[in-house]
Every structure is written in structure tokens, then in C-alpha cells.
Amino acid sequence: KAGSVNQLGRILGYRSRVHPGWSVRQLLNGAQPFTMERLRALCEFLGYPISEILKYRVPRRRALNHVHNQFTAHEL
């Protein structure tokens, strides 16, 4: 529900008046990096232990390669 995502965006500190949930969507899709502080706030909001989330952490180099590959795949 859009209202819930916008509320979460405000809780996480995103400042857009119109679409604070946009950054949350980007974050959840893996398209935007975020701080550990925001990850903790997200875990608290969801009631999910951060230790479970960190099991799926992607190394920075791998994440950057993924973004680069997505970008170059669209160039023809």
C-alpha cells in the first residue's frame, strides 16, 4: 500500500514531501545503497532481527558489478 511505504520513507528519514516512499522502493529493489542506520530502522519497523538480514549482505564490489552490468546491458 502506497501510504505505508511513504510512512516508512518518512521514518527512515527520506525528505520528499510527495514521494518519500520512492527511496524505499529503490532500496528494496537493490537499486540504491543505504546506511546501516537506515537498515536498523527498517528492521525495527518490520520487527525483524538485523542478524537475519545481514546473512544476505552483498559485498560492495559485487553490487557495483551488478549495477554496471545492468547499465551496459541496455546500451546497444
PDB file of N, CA and C in Angstrom, residues 14-46:
ATOM      1  N   TYR A  14      13.793   9.901   4.774  1.00  0.00           N
ATOM      2  CA  TYR A  14      13.755  10.468   3.425  1.00  0.00           C
ATOM      3  C   TYR A  14      12.832  11.679   3.449  1.00  0.00           C
ATOM      4  N   ARG A  15      13.231  12.746   2.792  1.00  0.00           N
ATOM      5  CA  ARG A  15      12.593  14.047   2.976  1.00  0.00           C
ATOM      6  C   ARG A  15      11.585  14.467   1.915  1.00  0.00           C
ATOM      7  N   SER A  16      11.413  13.722   0.857  1.00  0.00           N
ATOM      8  CA  SER A  16      10.489  14.140  -0.201  1.00  0.00           C
ATOM      9  C   SER A  16       9.076  14.287   0.356  1.00  0.00           C
ATOM     10  N   ARG A  17       8.437  15.405   0.074  1.00  0.00           N
ATOM     11  CA  ARG A  17       7.063  15.612   0.542  1.00  0.00           C
ATOM     12  C   ARG A  17       6.072  14.770  -0.245  1.00  0.00           C
ATOM     13  N   VAL A  18       6.325  14.632  -1.527  1.00  0.00           N
ATOM     14  CA  VAL A  18       5.368  13.961  -2.401  1.00  0.00           C
ATOM     15  C   VAL A  18       5.539  12.445  -2.385  1.00  0.00           C
ATOM     16  N   HIS A  19       6.774  11.967  -2.555  1.00  0.00           N
ATOM     17  CA  HIS A  19       7.012  10.526  -2.665  1.00  0.00           C
ATOM     18  C   HIS A  19       8.177  10.065  -1.783  1.00  0.00           C
ATOM     19  N   PRO A  20       8.064  10.135  -0.467  1.00  0.00           N
ATOM     20  CA  PRO A  20       9.167   9.660   0.371  1.00  0.00           C
ATOM     21  C   PRO A  20       9.378   8.155   0.238  1.00  0.00           C
ATOM     22  N   GLY A  21       8.366   7.449  -0.241  1.00  0.00           N
ATOM     23  CA  GLY A  21       8.482   6.004  -0.409  1.00  0.00           C
ATOM     24  C   GLY A  21       9.293   5.596  -1.618  1.00  0.00           C
ATOM     25  N   TRP A  22       9.582   6.546  -2.523  1.00  0.00           N
ATOM     26  CA  TRP A  22      10.347   6.200  -3.722  1.00  0.00           C
ATOM     27  C   TRP A  22      11.718   5.646  -3.347  1.00  0.00           C
ATOM     28  N   SER A  23      12.399   6.274  -2.404  1.00  0.00           N
ATOM     29  CA  SER A  23      13.716   5.794  -1.982  1.00  0.00           C
ATOM     30  C   SER A  23      13.610   4.430  -1.324  1.00  0.00           C
ATOM     31  N   VAL A  24      12.521   4.175  -0.625  1.00  0.00           N
ATOM     32  CA  VAL A  24      12.310   2.863  -0.004  1.00  0.00           C
ATOM     33  C   VAL A  24      12.165   1.806  -1.094  1.00  0.00           C
ATOM     34  N   ARG A  25      11.425   2.108  -2.130  1.00  0.00           N
ATOM     35  CA  ARG A  25      11.272   1.157  -3.242  1.00  0.00           C
ATOM     36  C   ARG A  25      12.619   0.875  -3.895  1.00  0.00           C
ATOM     37  N   GLN A  26      13.407   1.921  -4.109  1.00  0.00           N
ATOM     38  CA  GLN A  26      14.734   1.764  -4.699  1.00  0.00           C
ATOM     39  C   GLN A  26      15.614   0.900  -3.798  1.00  0.00           C
ATOM     40  N   LEU A  27      15.532   1.139  -2.506  1.00  0.00           N
ATOM     41  CA  LEU A  27      16.302   0.393  -1.521  1.00  0.00           C
ATOM     42  C   LEU A  27      15.918  -1.091  -1.548  1.00  0.00           C
ATOM     43  N   LEU A  28      14.624  -1.383  -1.554  1.00  0.00           N
ATOM     44  CA  LEU A  28      14.149  -2.768  -1.524  1.00  0.00           C
ATOM     45  C   LEU A  28      14.447  -3.507  -2.819  1.00  0.00           C
ATOM     46  N   ASN A  29      14.548  -2.791  -3.923  1.00  0.00           N
ATOM     47  CA  ASN A  29      14.888  -3.412  -5.204  1.00  0.00           C
ATOM     48  C   ASN A  29      16.389  -3.579  -5.390  1.00  0.00           C
ATOM     49  N   GLY A  30      17.164  -3.057  -4.444  1.00  0.00           N
ATOM     50  CA  GLY A  30      18.613  -3.165  -4.542  1.00  0.00           C
ATOM     51  C   GLY A  30      19.230  -2.129  -5.466  1.00  0.00           C
ATOM     52  N   ALA A  31      18.478  -1.112  -5.820  1.00  0.00           N
ATOM     53  CA  ALA A  31      18.961  -0.099  -6.754  1.00  0.00           C
ATOM     54  C   ALA A  31      19.579   1.108  -6.056  1.00  0.00           C
ATOM     55  N   GLN A  32      19.530   1.137  -4.734  1.00  0.00           N
ATOM     56  CA  GLN A  32      20.055   2.285  -4.007  1.00  0.00           C
ATOM     57  C   GLN A  32      20.752   1.804  -2.744  1.00  0.00           C
ATOM     58  N   PRO A  33      21.987   2.233  -2.524  1.00  0.00           N
ATOM     59  CA  PRO A  33      22.664   1.871  -1.279  1.00  0.00           C
ATOM     60  C   PRO A  33      22.043   2.631  -0.103  1.00  0.00           C
ATOM     61  N   PHE A  34      22.278   2.134   1.087  1.00  0.00           N
ATOM     62  CA  PHE A  34      21.729   2.796   2.264  1.00  0.00           C
ATOM     63  C   PHE A  34      22.631   2.536   3.450  1.00  0.00           C
ATOM     64  N   THR A  35      22.479   3.354   4.459  1.00  0.00           N
ATOM     65  CA  THR A  35      23.338   3.277   5.638  1.00  0.00           C
ATOM     66  C   THR A  35      22.860   2.187   6.593  1.00  0.00           C
ATOM     67  N   MET A  36      23.760   1.791   7.463  1.00  0.00           N
ATOM     68  CA  MET A  36      23.420   0.804   8.485  1.00  0.00           C
ATOM     69  C   MET A  36      22.340   1.362   9.412  1.00  0.00           C
ATOM     70  N   GLU A  37      22.370   2.664   9.640  1.00  0.00           N
ATOM     71  CA  GLU A  37      21.354   3.308  10.481  1.00  0.00           C
ATOM     72  C   GLU A  37      19.955   3.106   9.887  1.00  0.00           C
ATOM     73  N   ARG A  38      19.846   3.269   8.577  1.00  0.00           N
ATOM     74  CA  ARG A  38      18.544   3.065   7.923  1.00  0.00           C
ATOM     75  C   ARG A  38      18.152   1.596   7.926  1.00  0.00           C
ATOM     76  N   LEU A  39      19.127   0.712   7.806  1.00  0.00           N
ATOM     77  CA  LEU A  39      18.826  -0.719   7.873  1.00  0.00           C
ATOM     78  C   LEU A  39      18.288  -1.079   9.257  1.00  0.00           C
ATOM     79  N   ARG A  40      18.892  -0.532  10.292  1.00  0.00           N
ATOM     80  CA  ARG A  40      18.400  -0.792  11.658  1.00  0.00           C
ATOM     81  C   ARG A  40      16.968  -0.274  11.830  1.00  0.00           C
ATOM     82  N   ALA A  41      16.707   0.919  11.311  1.00  0.00           N
ATOM     83  CA  ALA A  41      15.357   1.489  11.405  1.00  0.00           C
ATOM     84  C   ALA A  41      14.355   0.628  10.643  1.00  0.00           C
ATOM     85  N   LEU A  42      14.742   0.119   9.477  1.00  0.00           N
ATOM     86  CA  LEU A  42      13.868  -0.751   8.692  1.00  0.00           C
ATOM     87  C   LEU A  42      13.579  -2.037   9.456  1.00  0.00           C
ATOM     88  N   CYS A  43      14.598  -2.628  10.055  1.00  0.00           N
ATOM     89  CA  CYS A  43      14.411  -3.854  10.838  1.00  0.00           C
ATOM     90  C   CYS A  43      13.493  -3.614  12.029  1.00  0.00           C
ATOM     91  N   GLU A  44      13.681  -2.485  12.688  1.00  0.00           N
ATOM     92  CA  GLU A  44      12.823  -2.144  13.825  1.00  0.00           C
ATOM     93  C   GLU A  44      11.372  -1.964  13.369  1.00  0.00           C
ATOM     94  N   PHE A  45      11.184  -1.288  12.242  1.00  0.00           N
ATOM     95  CA  PHE A  45       9.848  -1.054  11.697  1.00  0.00           C
ATOM     96  C   PHE A  45       9.164  -2.376  11.368  1.00  0.00           C
ATOM     97  N   LEU A  46       9.925  -3.309  10.790  1.00  0.00           N
ATOM     98  CA  LEU A  46       9.365  -4.600  10.384  1.00  0.00           C
ATOM     99  C   LEU A  46       9.316  -5.620  11.518  1.00  0.00           C
TER     100      LEU A  46
END
